[in-house]
Amino acid sequence: MLPGSPIETPAPVSPWRIGTGVMWRNIGELSVNPNLQNGPFAGNFLSTNPAAGPAGTNADRTYDDGFVNRGAATPGTGLTTFWGYQNAGQVGGGNLTYTSTGGIALAPPGFGKDDADTGFSPYLEVSYLRPVGDDLVLGLTANFSFLGLDGTTVSPMAISGVTTFDSYALNGVIPPAPGYVGSFAGPGPLIGNQPTTRTNVLTPTGGTTNYLFDQSTDLYSLALGGELRWSPATNCYLGFGAGAVLNFADWDAGWNARLVDPATNSLRNYARAAGGDDFLMGLYLKASGGYHINEQWSVESFFRYDWNESLDGSVGPSRFELDLSGWSFGLGAGFRF
């Protein structure tokens, strides 16, 4: 430098940094409560035989060894002349008994779980960091990331055959000989249209059917917090950060199940679908390490853990909960401007 020349000072280092990269994220499990035995599907799981009709109301009932239908007297008295039976062994102890086979029953599906989901999540980060010591910088960081999640649970339902045994109190009525067939209008001996007692016996068939639940979520996360960086050596730094996370979850879910149809005594497919949007809050901790390639460019790796509110929703009678907490490992590059 020549005598009298002005002293040159280095240009100030910009506090602004922008970075981008990708995170490998691990999110908690999906839990599903099918709850199909409640609400509109309750009757599909009762171990009854539709041919024998409901026990607590007047109905037309068909058995393997006879029938008990509603007759002209049933509305006013609960009695009927419109019945018949086939075997002498059905009469005994003051009762007339019937058997109906061919029913189907399902064990309601239990809770389903899908293990933690993982995936790549691109991110964009902006930081404002100013020196607070010889080797320390401190400031604020905003990180925006996206992650697509998918989960599936399968809950088996065991199939059983149902045999119904109904007993009718004769109350002193002496039945005609086996093979008797009464008529709607009578005349004829009167018995109750509703069975006095009912027993359902389930016999496992060895077969199963499934309740299948699918859930997908697009998760957008904005992390805002403070960050401290320390440079133990030239061009290298270690960082620590903490703050809050705002998550936006756009989700869709649906299920498919093969259930008993009481009207036809057979298996039928049922399905439901739903979706929604939710804002969920969280907190995070972050540890990082980086290397300054030059005054403007740097590379960084970091580990972060998020404690987030869980996403929960319903699809018909079924409910699900998706644990959004988990860890992330990230690699990226930064530019100072």
Tab-separated table of C-alpha atoms in Angstrom:
chain	number	residue	atom	x	y	z
A	1	MET	CA	0.000	0.000	0.000
A	2	LEU	CA	1.371	3.407	-0.975
A	3	PRO	CA	1.838	6.103	1.664
A	4	GLY	CA	-1.276	8.204	1.939
A	5	SER	CA	-3.544	5.564	0.331
A	6	PRO	CA	-6.894	4.950	2.079
A	7	ILE	CA	-7.024	1.865	4.330
A	8	GLU	CA	-9.080	-0.921	2.755
A	9	THR	CA	-11.516	-2.714	5.047
A	10	PRO	CA	-13.010	-6.129	4.250
A	11	ALA	CA	-16.608	-6.154	3.101
A	12	PRO	CA	-18.994	-7.094	5.898
A	13	VAL	CA	-20.167	-10.684	5.864
A	14	SER	CA	-23.872	-10.899	5.015
A	15	PRO	CA	-26.076	-12.289	7.804
A	16	TRP	CA	-28.516	-13.787	5.280
A	17	ARG	CA	-28.260	-17.406	4.174
A	18	ILE	CA	-30.488	-19.553	2.004
A	19	GLY	CA	-30.191	-23.316	1.803
A	20	THR	CA	-31.841	-26.315	0.235
A	21	GLY	CA	-31.495	-30.062	0.420
A	22	VAL	CA	-33.304	-33.198	1.410
A	23	MET	CA	-34.201	-34.798	4.735
A	24	TRP	CA	-34.740	-38.477	5.484
A	25	ARG	CA	-37.729	-38.384	7.842
A	26	ASN	CA	-39.093	-41.069	10.151
A	27	ILE	CA	-42.713	-40.610	11.303
A	28	GLY	CA	-44.591	-42.562	13.975
A	29	GLU	CA	-47.144	-45.344	13.510
A	30	LEU	CA	-50.700	-45.326	12.166
A	31	SER	CA	-53.328	-46.708	14.586
A	32	VAL	CA	-56.845	-47.663	13.427
A	33	ASN	CA	-59.976	-48.510	15.416
A	34	PRO	CA	-62.414	-50.141	12.933
A	35	ASN	CA	-65.374	-49.785	15.365
A	36	LEU	CA	-67.628	-51.542	12.824
A	37	GLN	CA	-69.581	-53.343	15.546
A	38	ASN	CA	-71.125	-49.997	16.501
A	39	GLY	CA	-73.308	-47.614	14.531
A	40	PRO	CA	-74.920	-48.622	11.253
A	41	PHE	CA	-72.976	-51.926	11.017
A	42	ALA	CA	-73.931	-53.338	14.421
A	43	GLY	CA	-76.355	-55.931	13.024
A	44	ASN	CA	-73.768	-57.354	10.662
A	45	PHE	CA	-71.788	-58.861	13.531
A	46	LEU	CA	-74.589	-60.312	15.680
A	47	SER	CA	-74.412	-64.088	15.818
A	48	THR	CA	-77.972	-64.612	14.606
A	49	ASN	CA	-79.495	-66.558	11.750
A	50	PRO	CA	-81.593	-64.266	9.515
A	51	ALA	CA	-83.861	-67.174	8.492
A	52	ALA	CA	-85.000	-67.492	12.120
A	53	GLY	CA	-85.836	-63.772	12.345
A	54	PRO	CA	-85.186	-61.457	15.296
A	55	ALA	CA	-86.008	-62.956	18.684
A	56	GLY	CA	-87.567	-59.880	20.275
A	57	THR	CA	-90.213	-58.970	17.660
A	58	ASN	CA	-92.933	-60.716	15.689
A	59	ALA	CA	-91.594	-62.162	12.444
A	60	ASP	CA	-91.869	-64.961	9.903
A	61	ARG	CA	-89.371	-67.674	10.877
A	62	THR	CA	-88.083	-70.545	8.744
A	63	TYR	CA	-86.314	-73.526	10.316
A	64	ASP	CA	-84.731	-76.725	9.062
A	65	ASP	CA	-87.546	-78.681	10.766
A	66	GLY	CA	-90.559	-76.391	10.434
A	67	PHE	CA	-91.701	-72.783	10.590
A	68	VAL	CA	-93.397	-70.225	12.841
A	69	ASN	CA	-94.952	-67.384	10.855
A	70	ARG	CA	-97.180	-64.489	11.788
A	71	GLY	CA	-100.861	-65.345	11.660
A	72	ALA	CA	-104.150	-63.479	11.772
A	73	ALA	CA	-104.086	-63.375	15.594
A	74	THR	CA	-100.473	-62.195	15.925
A	75	PRO	CA	-100.945	-58.394	15.837
A	76	GLY	CA	-103.368	-58.399	18.753
A	77	THR	CA	-102.169	-61.331	20.852
A	78	GLY	CA	-98.632	-62.248	19.803
A	79	LEU	CA	-99.948	-65.762	19.081
A	80	THR	CA	-100.199	-67.579	15.787
A	81	THR	CA	-101.900	-70.584	14.170
A	82	PHE	CA	-99.520	-70.371	11.215
A	83	TRP	CA	-96.828	-72.833	12.335
A	84	GLY	CA	-95.656	-76.344	11.609
A	85	TYR	CA	-93.082	-78.933	12.658
A	86	GLN	CA	-91.662	-82.217	11.353
A	87	ASN	CA	-90.331	-84.513	14.080
A	88	ALA	CA	-91.728	-85.949	17.300
A	89	GLY	CA	-88.379	-85.287	18.985
A	90	GLN	CA	-89.067	-81.556	18.750
A	91	VAL	CA	-91.724	-81.861	21.477
A	92	GLY	CA	-90.669	-82.325	25.082
A	93	GLY	CA	-90.790	-80.735	28.512
A	94	GLY	CA	-93.724	-78.562	27.554
A	95	ASN	CA	-91.781	-76.946	24.723
A	96	LEU	CA	-91.577	-77.121	20.951
A	97	THR	CA	-88.016	-76.697	19.637
A	98	TYR	CA	-86.649	-75.785	16.204
A	99	THR	CA	-83.240	-75.711	14.564
A	100	SER	CA	-81.962	-73.350	11.853
A	101	THR	CA	-78.540	-73.803	10.269
A	102	GLY	CA	-76.679	-71.843	7.603
A	103	GLY	CA	-76.117	-68.568	9.430
A	104	ILE	CA	-72.866	-66.633	9.109
A	105	ALA	CA	-71.155	-64.598	11.809
A	106	LEU	CA	-67.961	-62.527	11.817
A	107	ALA	CA	-65.688	-61.662	14.698
A	108	PRO	CA	-65.471	-57.832	14.641
A	109	PRO	CA	-62.072	-56.578	13.412
A	110	GLY	CA	-59.607	-55.540	16.097
A	111	PHE	CA	-57.345	-52.500	16.255
A	112	GLY	CA	-54.879	-52.213	13.388
A	113	LYS	CA	-51.389	-50.702	13.451
A	114	ASP	CA	-48.869	-49.802	10.760
A	115	ASP	CA	-45.268	-49.223	11.828
A	116	ALA	CA	-43.390	-45.949	11.471
A	117	ASP	CA	-43.256	-44.530	7.941
A	118	THR	CA	-40.108	-43.097	6.347
A	119	GLY	CA	-39.458	-41.015	3.265
A	120	PHE	CA	-37.398	-38.296	1.603
A	121	SER	CA	-38.506	-34.749	2.309
A	122	PRO	CA	-37.113	-31.799	0.271
A	123	TYR	CA	-36.629	-28.582	2.228
A	124	LEU	CA	-35.907	-24.874	1.781
A	125	GLU	CA	-34.272	-22.893	4.598
A	126	VAL	CA	-33.647	-19.193	5.194
A	127	SER	CA	-31.469	-17.930	8.086
A	128	TYR	CA	-30.475	-14.568	9.543
A	129	LEU	CA	-27.333	-15.037	11.664
A	130	ARG	CA	-25.131	-12.303	13.164
A	131	PRO	CA	-21.841	-12.557	15.092
A	132	VAL	CA	-22.116	-12.475	18.892
A	133	GLY	CA	-18.480	-13.387	19.605
A	134	ASP	CA	-15.213	-14.277	17.920
A	135	ASP	CA	-16.396	-17.737	16.906
A	136	LEU	CA	-20.171	-17.512	17.513
A	137	VAL	CA	-23.131	-16.442	15.379
A	138	LEU	CA	-26.729	-16.316	16.561
A	139	GLY	CA	-30.017	-15.689	14.792
A	140	LEU	CA	-33.273	-16.998	13.394
A	141	THR	CA	-33.989	-19.833	10.946
A	142	ALA	CA	-37.097	-20.774	8.935
A	143	ASN	CA	-37.281	-24.256	7.368
A	144	PHE	CA	-40.082	-25.372	5.030
A	145	SER	CA	-40.399	-29.046	4.040
A	146	PHE	CA	-42.823	-31.470	2.389
A	147	LEU	CA	-43.395	-35.179	3.053
A	148	GLY	CA	-45.834	-37.660	1.511
A	149	LEU	CA	-47.031	-40.437	3.854
A	150	ASP	CA	-48.931	-43.661	3.189
A	151	GLY	CA	-50.152	-46.251	5.668
A	152	THR	CA	-52.171	-49.472	5.440
A	153	THR	CA	-53.570	-51.769	8.114
A	154	VAL	CA	-55.279	-55.142	7.668
A	155	SER	CA	-57.480	-56.559	10.447
A	156	PRO	CA	-58.651	-60.174	9.975
A	157	MET	CA	-62.223	-61.196	10.795
A	158	ALA	CA	-62.840	-64.898	11.519
A	159	ILE	CA	-65.902	-66.440	9.831
A	160	SER	CA	-68.140	-68.822	11.788
A	161	GLY	CA	-71.252	-70.778	10.901
A	162	VAL	CA	-74.298	-70.103	13.095
A	163	THR	CA	-76.834	-72.694	14.243
A	164	THR	CA	-79.909	-71.264	15.981
A	165	PHE	CA	-81.948	-73.268	18.513
A	166	ASP	CA	-85.360	-71.727	19.320
A	167	SER	CA	-87.751	-73.042	21.948
A	168	TYR	CA	-91.475	-72.165	22.218
A	169	ALA	CA	-93.465	-72.762	25.419
A	170	LEU	CA	-96.609	-74.755	24.560
A	171	ASN	CA	-98.471	-73.588	27.699
A	172	GLY	CA	-100.703	-76.685	27.700
A	173	VAL	CA	-101.208	-76.873	23.923
A	174	ILE	CA	-100.971	-80.423	22.601
A	175	PRO	CA	-99.373	-80.323	19.153
A	176	PRO	CA	-100.952	-82.306	16.321
A	177	ALA	CA	-98.938	-85.225	14.919
A	178	PRO	CA	-95.536	-84.489	13.276
A	179	GLY	CA	-95.854	-83.092	9.794
A	180	TYR	CA	-98.491	-80.636	10.945
A	181	VAL	CA	-98.830	-77.441	8.880
A	182	GLY	CA	-101.071	-74.674	10.182
A	183	SER	CA	-102.664	-71.827	8.259
A	184	PHE	CA	-102.649	-68.055	8.479
A	185	ALA	CA	-106.337	-67.663	9.401
A	186	GLY	CA	-106.787	-70.891	11.399
A	187	PRO	CA	-108.507	-72.481	13.083
A	188	GLY	CA	-105.731	-74.351	14.852
A	189	PRO	CA	-103.688	-74.516	18.051
A	190	LEU	CA	-102.084	-71.201	19.078
A	191	ILE	CA	-98.458	-70.770	20.128
A	192	GLY	CA	-96.357	-67.636	20.577
A	193	ASN	CA	-94.802	-66.110	17.486
A	194	GLN	CA	-91.648	-65.143	19.411
A	195	PRO	CA	-89.386	-67.893	20.815
A	196	THR	CA	-89.336	-68.267	24.582
A	197	THR	CA	-85.599	-68.956	24.541
A	198	ARG	CA	-82.935	-68.727	21.838
A	199	THR	CA	-79.430	-70.170	21.700
A	200	ASN	CA	-76.921	-69.447	18.924
A	201	VAL	CA	-74.002	-71.835	18.528
A	202	LEU	CA	-71.004	-70.644	16.500
A	203	THR	CA	-68.800	-73.142	14.694
A	204	PRO	CA	-65.538	-71.735	13.246
A	205	THR	CA	-65.273	-72.503	9.563
A	206	GLY	CA	-61.559	-71.807	9.376
A	207	GLY	CA	-62.202	-68.981	6.929
A	208	THR	CA	-61.380	-65.312	7.368
A	209	THR	CA	-62.134	-62.050	5.653
A	210	ASN	CA	-60.317	-58.739	6.062
A	211	TYR	CA	-60.926	-55.135	6.998
A	212	LEU	CA	-58.452	-53.089	4.914
A	213	PHE	CA	-57.704	-49.454	5.885
A	214	ASP	CA	-55.626	-47.083	3.699
A	215	GLN	CA	-54.500	-43.596	4.718
A	216	SER	CA	-52.370	-41.046	2.852
A	217	THR	CA	-51.193	-37.631	4.055
A	218	ASP	CA	-49.376	-34.734	2.403
A	219	LEU	CA	-47.530	-33.050	5.274
A	220	TYR	CA	-46.246	-29.476	4.897
A	221	SER	CA	-44.054	-28.310	7.820
A	222	LEU	CA	-42.809	-24.814	8.651
A	223	ALA	CA	-40.194	-24.778	11.438
A	224	LEU	CA	-39.362	-21.376	12.999
A	225	GLY	CA	-36.701	-21.019	15.684
A	226	GLY	CA	-33.394	-19.740	16.950
A	227	GLU	CA	-29.974	-21.106	15.990
A	228	LEU	CA	-26.490	-20.780	17.500
A	229	ARG	CA	-23.358	-21.711	15.524
A	230	TRP	CA	-19.816	-22.143	16.827
A	231	SER	CA	-16.699	-22.335	14.636
A	232	PRO	CA	-14.073	-24.504	16.382
A	233	ALA	CA	-11.801	-24.367	13.329
A	234	THR	CA	-11.441	-22.376	10.136
A	235	ASN	CA	-14.338	-22.972	7.731
A	236	CYS	CA	-16.063	-25.508	10.045
A	237	TYR	CA	-18.992	-24.972	12.375
A	238	LEU	CA	-21.269	-26.799	14.777
A	239	GLY	CA	-24.841	-25.619	15.369
A	240	PHE	CA	-27.735	-26.051	17.746
A	241	GLY	CA	-31.313	-24.900	17.134
A	242	ALA	CA	-34.775	-25.123	18.684
A	243	GLY	CA	-38.202	-23.728	17.962
A	244	ALA	CA	-41.809	-24.342	16.966
A	245	VAL	CA	-43.297	-26.230	14.010
A	246	LEU	CA	-46.547	-25.488	12.200
A	247	ASN	CA	-47.759	-28.555	10.260
A	248	PHE	CA	-50.474	-28.582	7.617
A	249	ALA	CA	-51.825	-32.080	6.876
A	250	ASP	CA	-53.938	-32.782	3.798
A	251	TRP	CA	-55.226	-36.352	4.253
A	252	ASP	CA	-57.399	-38.957	2.578
A	253	ALA	CA	-58.473	-42.297	4.034
A	254	GLY	CA	-60.722	-45.176	3.122
A	255	TRP	CA	-61.547	-48.728	4.070
A	256	ASN	CA	-63.039	-51.827	2.519
A	257	ALA	CA	-64.553	-54.753	4.387
A	258	ARG	CA	-66.539	-57.857	3.563
A	259	LEU	CA	-69.368	-58.001	6.097
A	260	VAL	CA	-72.361	-60.193	6.735
A	261	ASP	CA	-75.507	-58.913	5.044
A	262	PRO	CA	-78.400	-59.932	7.346
A	263	ALA	CA	-80.944	-59.582	4.534
A	264	THR	CA	-79.300	-62.224	2.344
A	265	ASN	CA	-77.296	-64.177	4.940
A	266	SER	CA	-74.167	-63.723	2.818
A	267	LEU	CA	-70.955	-61.724	2.631
A	268	ARG	CA	-70.977	-58.366	0.913
A	269	ASN	CA	-68.364	-55.690	0.272
A	270	TYR	CA	-68.736	-52.398	2.136
A	271	ALA	CA	-66.527	-49.330	1.693
A	272	ARG	CA	-66.215	-45.807	3.070
A	273	ALA	CA	-63.896	-42.873	2.250
A	274	ALA	CA	-63.199	-39.439	3.748
A	275	GLY	CA	-60.609	-36.670	3.756
A	276	GLY	CA	-59.732	-33.407	5.446
A	277	ASP	CA	-57.211	-30.661	6.244
A	278	ASP	CA	-55.705	-29.996	9.678
A	279	PHE	CA	-53.216	-27.567	11.225
A	280	LEU	CA	-51.082	-29.198	13.925
A	281	MET	CA	-48.464	-27.650	16.193
A	282	GLY	CA	-45.114	-29.023	17.330
A	283	LEU	CA	-41.637	-28.325	18.729
A	284	TYR	CA	-38.195	-29.297	17.446
A	285	LEU	CA	-34.544	-29.621	18.475
A	286	LYS	CA	-31.740	-29.584	15.899
A	287	ALA	CA	-28.009	-30.325	15.902
A	288	SER	CA	-25.935	-29.527	12.805
A	289	GLY	CA	-22.451	-29.438	11.395
A	290	GLY	CA	-21.150	-27.678	8.274
A	291	TYR	CA	-18.206	-26.611	6.166
A	292	HIS	CA	-17.692	-23.243	4.412
A	293	ILE	CA	-16.378	-23.906	0.910
A	294	ASN	CA	-15.796	-20.165	0.435
A	295	GLU	CA	-17.318	-16.869	1.596
A	296	GLN	CA	-20.649	-17.649	-0.079
A	297	TRP	CA	-21.114	-21.425	-0.308
A	298	SER	CA	-21.335	-24.024	2.414
A	299	VAL	CA	-22.513	-27.617	2.895
A	300	GLU	CA	-24.305	-28.922	5.983
A	301	SER	CA	-25.708	-32.026	7.614
A	302	PHE	CA	-28.082	-32.053	10.573
A	303	PHE	CA	-30.189	-34.199	12.860
A	304	ARG	CA	-33.607	-32.963	14.025
A	305	TYR	CA	-36.344	-34.363	16.229
A	306	ASP	CA	-39.947	-33.105	16.061
A	307	TRP	CA	-42.586	-33.493	18.777
A	308	ASN	CA	-45.852	-32.915	16.887
A	309	GLU	CA	-49.543	-33.201	17.585
A	310	SER	CA	-51.009	-36.397	16.162
A	311	LEU	CA	-53.364	-36.342	13.194
A	312	ASP	CA	-56.678	-38.037	13.903
A	313	GLY	CA	-59.849	-38.408	11.874
A	314	SER	CA	-62.843	-40.623	11.167
A	315	VAL	CA	-64.071	-42.578	8.149
A	316	GLY	CA	-67.646	-43.631	8.844
A	317	PRO	CA	-67.631	-45.394	12.230
A	318	SER	CA	-63.877	-46.025	12.021
A	319	ARG	CA	-61.254	-43.749	13.562
A	320	PHE	CA	-57.516	-43.396	12.951
A	321	GLU	CA	-54.566	-41.645	14.570
A	322	LEU	CA	-51.269	-40.886	12.819
A	323	ASP	CA	-48.300	-40.059	15.065
A	324	LEU	CA	-46.432	-37.202	13.333
A	325	SER	CA	-43.527	-37.055	15.795
A	326	GLY	CA	-40.185	-38.422	14.677
A	327	TRP	CA	-36.602	-37.789	13.680
A	328	SER	CA	-35.016	-36.374	10.526
A	329	PHE	CA	-31.520	-36.518	9.028
A	330	GLY	CA	-30.705	-33.857	6.458
A	331	LEU	CA	-28.040	-33.005	3.865
A	332	GLY	CA	-27.950	-29.696	2.012
A	333	ALA	CA	-26.065	-26.742	0.609
A	334	GLY	CA	-26.253	-23.076	1.614
A	335	PHE	CA	-25.578	-19.740	-0.088
A	336	ARG	CA	-24.801	-16.456	1.700
A	337	PHE	CA	-26.241	-13.380	-0.039
